[in-house]
Amino acid sequence: MVTYVVLGSFTDQGIRTAKDSPKRAEAFKKMAETFGVTVKELFWTQGRYDVVTILDAPDELSAMALSLNLGALGNVRTESLRAFSAADMTEVVGKML
């Protein structure tokens, strides 16, 4: 599995319909399942980003397809960060010269 931290900002459309955001989040979780992606956590936040989501995807292509489908709905713009666990990072640094 590949883990991502996804940072989301409401678009103009998304902020105008912010009260629908909890329903959209549930729909997003169902959409994610169709790509084999698990939404581990989803938080609404204050500050630069409006939403922070933690995802587990079977591969990068599934994560990308989900991201494009979400963006096409027009409510949020996202920035995805590939995340590495401590075990992953131990393996990575073990390969360093």
PDB file of C-alpha atoms in Angstrom:
ATOM      1  CA  MET A   1       0.000   0.000   0.000  1.00  0.00           C
ATOM      2  CA  VAL A   2       1.025   3.573  -0.664  1.00  0.00           C
ATOM      3  CA  THR A   3       0.129   6.221   1.917  1.00  0.00           C
ATOM      4  CA  TYR A   4      -0.693   9.822   1.037  1.00  0.00           C
ATOM      5  CA  VAL A   5      -1.441  12.958   3.010  1.00  0.00           C
ATOM      6  CA  VAL A   6      -3.824  15.009   0.867  1.00  0.00           C
ATOM      7  CA  LEU A   7      -4.212  18.714   1.572  1.00  0.00           C
ATOM      8  CA  GLY A   8      -7.399  20.262   0.209  1.00  0.00           C
ATOM      9  CA  SER A   9      -8.589  23.824  -0.293  1.00  0.00           C
ATOM     10  CA  PHE A  10     -12.175  24.716  -1.110  1.00  0.00           C
ATOM     11  CA  THR A  11     -12.745  26.272  -4.511  1.00  0.00           C
ATOM     12  CA  ASP A  12     -15.234  29.140  -4.841  1.00  0.00           C
ATOM     13  CA  GLN A  13     -17.882  26.528  -5.626  1.00  0.00           C
ATOM     14  CA  GLY A  14     -16.859  24.410  -2.627  1.00  0.00           C
ATOM     15  CA  ILE A  15     -16.978  27.262  -0.132  1.00  0.00           C
ATOM     16  CA  ARG A  16     -20.394  28.425  -1.381  1.00  0.00           C
ATOM     17  CA  THR A  17     -21.719  24.953  -0.557  1.00  0.00           C
ATOM     18  CA  ALA A  18     -19.552  24.319   2.531  1.00  0.00           C
ATOM     19  CA  LYS A  19     -22.515  23.099   4.570  1.00  0.00           C
ATOM     20  CA  ASP A  20     -22.690  20.113   2.186  1.00  0.00           C
ATOM     21  CA  SER A  21     -19.060  19.273   2.936  1.00  0.00           C
ATOM     22  CA  PRO A  22     -19.788  16.432   5.412  1.00  0.00           C
ATOM     23  CA  LYS A  23     -22.039  14.744   2.827  1.00  0.00           C
ATOM     24  CA  ARG A  24     -19.392  15.258   0.141  1.00  0.00           C
ATOM     25  CA  ALA A  25     -16.810  13.662   2.443  1.00  0.00           C
ATOM     26  CA  GLU A  26     -18.951  10.528   2.756  1.00  0.00           C
ATOM     27  CA  ALA A  27     -19.395  10.433  -1.026  1.00  0.00           C
ATOM     28  CA  PHE A  28     -15.621  10.831  -1.405  1.00  0.00           C
ATOM     29  CA  LYS A  29     -15.002   7.825   0.854  1.00  0.00           C
ATOM     30  CA  LYS A  30     -17.315   5.725  -1.308  1.00  0.00           C
ATOM     31  CA  MET A  31     -15.625   7.002  -4.478  1.00  0.00           C
ATOM     32  CA  ALA A  32     -12.239   6.104  -2.996  1.00  0.00           C
ATOM     33  CA  GLU A  33     -13.387   2.521  -2.442  1.00  0.00           C
ATOM     34  CA  THR A  34     -14.076   2.148  -6.185  1.00  0.00           C
ATOM     35  CA  PHE A  35     -10.353   2.778  -6.772  1.00  0.00           C
ATOM     36  CA  GLY A  36      -9.277   0.416  -3.986  1.00  0.00           C
ATOM     37  CA  VAL A  37      -8.276   3.408  -1.851  1.00  0.00           C
ATOM     38  CA  THR A  38      -8.992   3.520   1.893  1.00  0.00           C
ATOM     39  CA  VAL A  39      -9.632   6.865   3.579  1.00  0.00           C
ATOM     40  CA  LYS A  40      -7.952   6.382   6.960  1.00  0.00           C
ATOM     41  CA  GLU A  41      -8.674   9.870   8.335  1.00  0.00           C
ATOM     42  CA  LEU A  42     -10.376  13.016   7.110  1.00  0.00           C
ATOM     43  CA  PHE A  43     -10.181  16.289   9.041  1.00  0.00           C
ATOM     44  CA  TRP A  44     -11.537  19.776   8.388  1.00  0.00           C
ATOM     45  CA  THR A  45      -8.880  22.286   9.335  1.00  0.00           C
ATOM     46  CA  GLN A  46      -8.352  25.976   9.907  1.00  0.00           C
ATOM     47  CA  GLY A  47      -5.578  27.847   8.165  1.00  0.00           C
ATOM     48  CA  ARG A  48      -4.092  27.463   4.712  1.00  0.00           C
ATOM     49  CA  TYR A  49      -5.903  24.179   4.001  1.00  0.00           C
ATOM     50  CA  ASP A  50      -9.560  23.383   4.595  1.00  0.00           C
ATOM     51  CA  VAL A  51      -9.292  19.592   4.619  1.00  0.00           C
ATOM     52  CA  VAL A  52      -6.516  17.101   5.424  1.00  0.00           C
ATOM     53  CA  THR A  53      -6.992  13.470   4.433  1.00  0.00           C
ATOM     54  CA  ILE A  54      -4.846  10.378   5.036  1.00  0.00           C
ATOM     55  CA  LEU A  55      -5.237   7.713   2.328  1.00  0.00           C
ATOM     56  CA  ASP A  56      -3.922   4.216   1.692  1.00  0.00           C
ATOM     57  CA  ALA A  57      -3.873   3.324  -2.004  1.00  0.00           C
ATOM     58  CA  PRO A  58      -2.862   0.079  -3.676  1.00  0.00           C
ATOM     59  CA  ASP A  59      -0.568   2.036  -6.029  1.00  0.00           C
ATOM     60  CA  GLU A  60       0.208   5.502  -7.369  1.00  0.00           C
ATOM     61  CA  LEU A  61      -2.084   5.100 -10.387  1.00  0.00           C
ATOM     62  CA  SER A  62      -5.126   4.458  -8.199  1.00  0.00           C
ATOM     63  CA  ALA A  63      -4.321   7.480  -6.053  1.00  0.00           C
ATOM     64  CA  MET A  64      -3.910   9.654  -9.151  1.00  0.00           C
ATOM     65  CA  ALA A  65      -7.188   8.468 -10.679  1.00  0.00           C
ATOM     66  CA  LEU A  66      -9.013   9.239  -7.428  1.00  0.00           C
ATOM     67  CA  SER A  67      -7.404  12.685  -7.246  1.00  0.00           C
ATOM     68  CA  LEU A  68      -8.414  13.547 -10.807  1.00  0.00           C
ATOM     69  CA  ASN A  69     -11.979  12.375 -10.245  1.00  0.00           C
ATOM     70  CA  LEU A  70     -12.243  14.428  -7.061  1.00  0.00           C
ATOM     71  CA  GLY A  71     -10.835  17.528  -8.754  1.00  0.00           C
ATOM     72  CA  ALA A  72     -13.270  17.178 -11.654  1.00  0.00           C
ATOM     73  CA  LEU A  73     -16.171  17.660  -9.220  1.00  0.00           C
ATOM     74  CA  GLY A  74     -14.980  21.221  -8.705  1.00  0.00           C
ATOM     75  CA  ASN A  75     -15.289  21.597  -4.914  1.00  0.00           C
ATOM     76  CA  VAL A  76     -11.658  21.276  -3.830  1.00  0.00           C
ATOM     77  CA  ARG A  77      -8.160  21.613  -5.171  1.00  0.00           C
ATOM     78  CA  THR A  78      -5.691  19.158  -3.706  1.00  0.00           C
ATOM     79  CA  GLU A  79      -2.009  18.721  -3.064  1.00  0.00           C
ATOM     80  CA  SER A  80      -0.925  15.127  -2.450  1.00  0.00           C
ATOM     81  CA  LEU A  81       2.112  14.217  -0.388  1.00  0.00           C
ATOM     82  CA  ARG A  82       3.541  10.689  -0.518  1.00  0.00           C
ATOM     83  CA  ALA A  83       4.020   9.595   3.084  1.00  0.00           C
ATOM     84  CA  PHE A  84       6.499   7.061   4.436  1.00  0.00           C
ATOM     85  CA  SER A  85       6.188   5.107   7.689  1.00  0.00           C
ATOM     86  CA  ALA A  86       9.120   4.623  10.059  1.00  0.00           C
ATOM     87  CA  ALA A  87       9.583   1.114   8.615  1.00  0.00           C
ATOM     88  CA  ASP A  88       9.604   2.538   5.074  1.00  0.00           C
ATOM     89  CA  MET A  89      12.138   5.191   6.030  1.00  0.00           C
ATOM     90  CA  THR A  90      14.367   2.610   7.714  1.00  0.00           C
ATOM     91  CA  GLU A  91      14.385   0.686   4.427  1.00  0.00           C
ATOM     92  CA  VAL A  92      15.070   3.860   2.429  1.00  0.00           C
ATOM     93  CA  VAL A  93      18.029   4.951   4.542  1.00  0.00           C
ATOM     94  CA  GLY A  94      19.322   1.381   4.481  1.00  0.00           C
ATOM     95  CA  LYS A  95      19.815   1.818   0.737  1.00  0.00           C
ATOM     96  CA  MET A  96      21.837   5.003   1.110  1.00  0.00           C
ATOM     97  CA  LEU A  97      25.491   4.934   0.146  1.00  0.00           C
TER      98      LEU A  97
END
